[in-house]
Amino acid sequence: MTRISFLPPAIGAAGVVAALALWEWAATLGPLADSPLPAATAALGEAVRLLGVPTTWVALGDTLTMAVLGLLLAILFGVVLGVAIGTSPLAMHATRVPLEFLKPIPPIVILPVVVLVLGPTLSMGVFLVFFGCFIAIAVQASAGVFDTDPVARATGRSYGMGRGEILARIVLPSALPYIGTAVRVAAPTSLVVAVVAGLLGGGPGLGQSLLLSQISGNQEQLFAYVLILGVLGLLVQGLSQGAERRMLHWHPQYRKQVA
C-alpha cells in the first residue's frame, strides 16, 4: 500500500528530472546550443537567487492579490447570478445565448479598454481576473441549480419546507459539484490572467517582471521567472483540487476515490 502511494510522486519527480536534463542538453550541446535559450542549471540558479530578493516577493504578492481577489469576486457574483438564473426556467432560456456568447471571449480582448479606464494598476488586474472567471462560474452554477432533481424539490415541499429552505438544503448542495468544478478550472485561469495583466497591461506583479527581463535581454532571469510561475501554477492547481475534494467529500465521486 505504501509502495503504491509513493509510486506516482516518484514517477512525477523522475519526469521533472528527465525534462530538466533534456533542457540542459538541448541548450548546451544539442540543437539549441547557439540559441538564446539558457541552460536549465543557469535558469534554476537564477530562480533561487530571485527568491532571495525582496522585490520578487512583492511582485509575487501583487500577482496573487490580483488572482485571489478577482477569483473571490467572480465566485461571489457568479454564484449569486447563477442561482438567480437557474431557479427560473424563463431566465435560464433567456440568458443562455448571451452567456454562451460571452463565455469564450478572453479578457485580453477588453484589456486596452480596461487599461484606459483603470490604468496599469492592481484594480485593472483584479477586474480582468473577475471578467475571465465570472461568466464560466455563473453558467456552471445556473446549470447546477437548473438540474436539481425535481423529485427532491417536491419531497422538500411535501415536508413543509419554504423556498428559502429548499434552496439552502436541496438546491445549493445539488449544484455544488457544478460550482466546485467551475472554481477548480477558474483558479489556474485567474493566475494566468493576473500574469497577462502585468505582461501586456503594464500592471504590477510577475508579468511586469517578465516584461522587464525580456526588454533587458536577460534570458536567464526571464526563464527563471517562468520557472517560478510554473511552480506557482502547480501550487494553485493543487490547492484548488484539495479545496474541491474537501468541499465535496460527501459526493459519491469523491467517496469512491477515498474507498
C-alpha positions as a Python dict, from the first residue, in 0.01 Angstrom:
ca = {
    (1, 'M'): (0, 0, 0),
    (2, 'T'): (281, 242, 95),
    (3, 'R'): (474, 142, -214),
    (4, 'I'): (171, 219, -434),
    (5, 'S'): (111, 557, -268),
    (6, 'F'): (474, 663, -324),
    (7, 'L'): (491, 540, -683),
    (8, 'P'): (301, 825, -859),
    (9, 'P'): (506, 1105, -692),
    (10, 'A'): (828, 916, -769),
    (11, 'I'): (729, 883, -1136),
    (12, 'G'): (634, 1253, -1143),
    (13, 'A'): (973, 1351, -993),
    (14, 'A'): (1153, 1133, -1247),
    (15, 'G'): (961, 1309, -1526),
    (16, 'V'): (1069, 1651, -1395),
    (17, 'V'): (1435, 1543, -1376),
    (18, 'A'): (1417, 1399, -1729),
    (19, 'A'): (1265, 1722, -1866),
    (20, 'L'): (1535, 1933, -1698),
    (21, 'A'): (1808, 1702, -1828),
    (22, 'L'): (1668, 1730, -2182),
    (23, 'W'): (1654, 2109, -2148),
    (24, 'E'): (2018, 2119, -2025),
    (25, 'W'): (2138, 1901, -2312),
    (26, 'A'): (1944, 2095, -2577),
    (27, 'A'): (2074, 2433, -2453),
    (28, 'T'): (2440, 2330, -2411),
    (29, 'L'): (2522, 2054, -2660),
    (30, 'G'): (2201, 1998, -2857),
    (31, 'P'): (2031, 2178, -3145),
    (32, 'L'): (1958, 2490, -2937),
    (33, 'A'): (2318, 2540, -2821),
    (34, 'D'): (2356, 2856, -3034),
    (35, 'S'): (2014, 2999, -2940),
    (36, 'P'): (1938, 3246, -2658),
    (37, 'L'): (1791, 2960, -2453),
    (38, 'P'): (1987, 2946, -2126),
    (39, 'A'): (2090, 2618, -1965),
    (40, 'A'): (1850, 2465, -1715),
    (41, 'T'): (2106, 2488, -1435),
    (42, 'A'): (2159, 2860, -1507),
    (43, 'A'): (1783, 2931, -1501),
    (44, 'L'): (1738, 2730, -1182),
    (45, 'G'): (2027, 2912, -1015),
    (46, 'E'): (1881, 3249, -1117),
    (47, 'A'): (1539, 3142, -982),
    (48, 'V'): (1696, 3059, -646),
    (49, 'R'): (1871, 3397, -645),
    (50, 'L'): (1548, 3580, -731),
    (51, 'L'): (1369, 3411, -440),
    (52, 'G'): (1619, 3583, -210),
    (53, 'V'): (1535, 3929, -349),
    (54, 'P'): (1251, 4122, -173),
    (55, 'T'): (1119, 4272, -498),
    (56, 'T'): (1041, 3922, -627),
    (57, 'W'): (818, 3854, -327),
    (58, 'V'): (647, 4192, -372),
    (59, 'A'): (573, 4104, -736),
    (60, 'L'): (457, 3758, -629),
    (61, 'G'): (225, 3914, -371),
    (62, 'D'): (78, 4154, -628),
    (63, 'T'): (11, 3869, -872),
    (64, 'L'): (-154, 3654, -604),
    (65, 'T'): (-358, 3952, -479),
    (66, 'M'): (-499, 4016, -827),
    (67, 'A'): (-569, 3647, -885),
    (68, 'V'): (-729, 3575, -546),
    (69, 'L'): (-936, 3895, -520),
    (70, 'G'): (-1063, 3864, -876),
    (71, 'L'): (-1145, 3495, -828),
    (72, 'L'): (-1330, 3554, -500),
    (73, 'L'): (-1539, 3831, -655),
    (74, 'A'): (-1613, 3607, -955),
    (75, 'I'): (-1725, 3325, -724),
    (76, 'L'): (-1947, 3557, -518),
    (77, 'F'): (-2121, 3731, -806),
    (78, 'G'): (-2113, 3427, -1035),
    (79, 'V'): (-2286, 3200, -783),
    (80, 'V'): (-2547, 3464, -696),
    (81, 'L'): (-2625, 3527, -1064),
    (82, 'G'): (-2619, 3155, -1143),
    (83, 'V'): (-2866, 3075, -866),
    (84, 'A'): (-3095, 3359, -976),
    (85, 'I'): (-3089, 3232, -1336),
    (86, 'G'): (-3114, 2862, -1252),
    (87, 'T'): (-3421, 2898, -1033),
    (88, 'S'): (-3623, 3046, -1320),
    (89, 'P'): (-3668, 2844, -1644),
    (90, 'L'): (-3760, 3167, -1825),
    (91, 'A'): (-3438, 3341, -1713),
    (92, 'M'): (-3238, 3026, -1793),
    (93, 'H'): (-3353, 3013, -2154),
    (94, 'A'): (-3337, 3392, -2198),
    (95, 'T'): (-2975, 3422, -2079),
    (96, 'R'): (-2829, 3103, -2225),
    (97, 'V'): (-2731, 3253, -2562),
    (98, 'P'): (-2582, 3580, -2425),
    (99, 'L'): (-2380, 3394, -2160),
    (100, 'E'): (-2257, 3128, -2402),
    (101, 'F'): (-2163, 3412, -2640),
    (102, 'L'): (-1960, 3592, -2372),
    (103, 'K'): (-1807, 3277, -2223),
    (104, 'P'): (-1526, 3217, -2481),
    (105, 'I'): (-1423, 3584, -2503),
    (106, 'P'): (-1078, 3610, -2340),
    (107, 'P'): (-1007, 3901, -2102),
    (108, 'I'): (-724, 4017, -2328),
    (109, 'V'): (-989, 4146, -2572),
    (110, 'I'): (-1104, 4412, -2327),
    (111, 'L'): (-753, 4478, -2191),
    (112, 'P'): (-695, 4807, -2383),
    (113, 'V'): (-1027, 4950, -2264),
    (114, 'V'): (-971, 4845, -1903),
    (115, 'V'): (-619, 4993, -1906),
    (116, 'L'): (-760, 5321, -2040),
    (117, 'V'): (-1025, 5335, -1765),
    (118, 'L'): (-837, 5197, -1463),
    (119, 'G'): (-474, 5244, -1572),
    (120, 'P'): (-193, 4988, -1517),
    (121, 'T'): (-295, 4925, -1159),
    (122, 'L'): (-382, 4642, -924),
    (123, 'S'): (-753, 4721, -978),
    (124, 'M'): (-711, 4666, -1350),
    (125, 'G'): (-570, 4318, -1286),
    (126, 'V'): (-847, 4233, -1039),
    (127, 'F'): (-1114, 4335, -1289),
    (128, 'L'): (-957, 4131, -1570),
    (129, 'V'): (-941, 3822, -1348),
    (130, 'F'): (-1303, 3880, -1246),
    (131, 'F'): (-1411, 3909, -1610),
    (132, 'G'): (-1217, 3599, -1706),
    (133, 'C'): (-1374, 3378, -1435),
    (134, 'F'): (-1717, 3528, -1364),
    (135, 'I'): (-1916, 3410, -1666),
    (136, 'A'): (-1794, 3049, -1656),
    (137, 'I'): (-1883, 3022, -1285),
    (138, 'A'): (-2226, 3179, -1343),
    (139, 'V'): (-2301, 2938, -1630),
    (140, 'Q'): (-2200, 2633, -1426),
    (141, 'A'): (-2389, 2749, -1117),
    (142, 'S'): (-2706, 2811, -1316),
    (143, 'A'): (-2678, 2467, -1480),
    (144, 'G'): (-2631, 2303, -1140),
    (145, 'V'): (-2935, 2477, -993),
    (146, 'F'): (-3147, 2409, -1303),
    (147, 'D'): (-3059, 2035, -1299),
    (148, 'T'): (-3169, 1984, -939),
    (149, 'D'): (-3378, 1668, -910),
    (150, 'P'): (-3747, 1777, -926),
    (151, 'V'): (-3840, 1479, -705),
    (152, 'A'): (-3610, 1613, -433),
    (153, 'R'): (-3773, 1958, -461),
    (154, 'A'): (-4121, 1803, -440),
    (155, 'T'): (-4014, 1596, -139),
    (156, 'G'): (-3892, 1910, 33),
    (157, 'R'): (-4223, 2086, -33),
    (158, 'S'): (-4416, 1783, 98),
    (159, 'Y'): (-4220, 1815, 423),
    (160, 'G'): (-4335, 2176, 454),
    (161, 'M'): (-4008, 2342, 352),
    (162, 'G'): (-4026, 2700, 226),
    (163, 'R'): (-3849, 2827, -86),
    (164, 'G'): (-3552, 2952, 113),
    (165, 'E'): (-3509, 2622, 297),
    (166, 'I'): (-3539, 2421, -25),
    (167, 'L'): (-3274, 2645, -180),
    (168, 'A'): (-3037, 2605, 116),
    (169, 'R'): (-3093, 2234, 190),
    (170, 'I'): (-3161, 2083, -154),
    (171, 'V'): (-3079, 2312, -447),
    (172, 'L'): (-2740, 2452, -339),
    (173, 'P'): (-2596, 2112, -227),
    (174, 'S'): (-2712, 1969, -560),
    (175, 'A'): (-2537, 2249, -750),
    (176, 'L'): (-2212, 2231, -550),
    (177, 'P'): (-2040, 1976, -783),
    (178, 'Y'): (-2100, 2212, -1077),
    (179, 'I'): (-1974, 2512, -881),
    (180, 'G'): (-1673, 2320, -745),
    (181, 'T'): (-1567, 2213, -1094),
    (182, 'A'): (-1606, 2569, -1224),
    (183, 'V'): (-1392, 2710, -941),
    (184, 'R'): (-1124, 2441, -989),
    (185, 'V'): (-1097, 2531, -1358),
    (186, 'A'): (-1111, 2906, -1287),
    (187, 'A'): (-830, 2902, -1026),
    (188, 'P'): (-541, 2845, -1274),
    (189, 'T'): (-714, 3081, -1518),
    (190, 'S'): (-708, 3357, -1256),
    (191, 'L'): (-330, 3320, -1222),
    (192, 'V'): (-279, 3329, -1600),
    (193, 'V'): (-492, 3642, -1637),
    (194, 'A'): (-311, 3812, -1347),
    (195, 'V'): (23, 3749, -1524),
    (196, 'V'): (-118, 3874, -1856),
    (197, 'A'): (-238, 4192, -1681),
    (198, 'G'): (124, 4268, -1591),
    (199, 'L'): (283, 4139, -1911),
    (200, 'L'): (56, 4318, -2161),
    (201, 'G'): (-126, 4572, -1946),
    (202, 'G'): (169, 4706, -1751),
    (203, 'G'): (16, 4617, -1417),
    (204, 'P'): (225, 4518, -1115),
    (205, 'G'): (332, 4162, -1049),
    (206, 'L'): (536, 3884, -1205),
    (207, 'G'): (400, 3962, -1553),
    (208, 'Q'): (568, 4303, -1538),
    (209, 'S'): (889, 4136, -1414),
    (210, 'L'): (876, 3903, -1714),
    (211, 'L'): (833, 4200, -1948),
    (212, 'L'): (1127, 4389, -1797),
    (213, 'S'): (1350, 4081, -1824),
    (214, 'Q'): (1252, 4041, -2189),
    (215, 'I'): (1319, 4407, -2268),
    (216, 'S'): (1660, 4397, -2099),
    (217, 'G'): (1750, 4075, -2284),
    (218, 'N'): (1822, 3888, -1960),
    (219, 'Q'): (1729, 3538, -2077),
    (220, 'E'): (1835, 3360, -1759),
    (221, 'Q'): (1613, 3586, -1549),
    (222, 'L'): (1327, 3554, -1798),
    (223, 'F'): (1328, 3175, -1778),
    (224, 'A'): (1377, 3190, -1401),
    (225, 'Y'): (1050, 3384, -1372),
    (226, 'V'): (885, 3125, -1598),
    (227, 'L'): (1002, 2851, -1362),
    (228, 'I'): (869, 3041, -1059),
    (229, 'L'): (535, 3089, -1233),
    (230, 'G'): (524, 2720, -1320),
    (231, 'V'): (574, 2618, -958),
    (232, 'L'): (314, 2875, -851),
    (233, 'G'): (69, 2730, -1102),
    (234, 'L'): (123, 2380, -963),
    (235, 'L'): (55, 2508, -611),
    (236, 'V'): (-264, 2687, -720),
    (237, 'Q'): (-385, 2378, -906),
    (238, 'G'): (-313, 2155, -606),
    (239, 'L'): (-486, 2390, -363),
    (240, 'S'): (-795, 2421, -584),
    (241, 'Q'): (-822, 2042, -621),
    (242, 'G'): (-778, 1995, -246),
    (243, 'A'): (-1046, 2256, -172),
    (244, 'E'): (-1283, 2085, -418),
    (245, 'R'): (-1228, 1745, -255),
    (246, 'R'): (-1282, 1896, 91),
    (247, 'M'): (-1599, 2080, -15),
    (248, 'L'): (-1743, 1774, -192),
    (249, 'H'): (-1623, 1498, 41),
    (250, 'W'): (-1980, 1374, 66),
    (251, 'H'): (-2025, 1341, -311),
    (252, 'P'): (-2030, 979, -443),
    (253, 'Q'): (-1742, 1053, -683),
    (254, 'Y'): (-1506, 1153, -402),
    (255, 'R'): (-1630, 885, -160),
    (256, 'K'): (-1540, 633, -432),
    (257, 'Q'): (-1190, 780, -469),
    (258, 'V'): (-1128, 759, -93),
    (259, 'A'): (-1251, 398, -81),
}
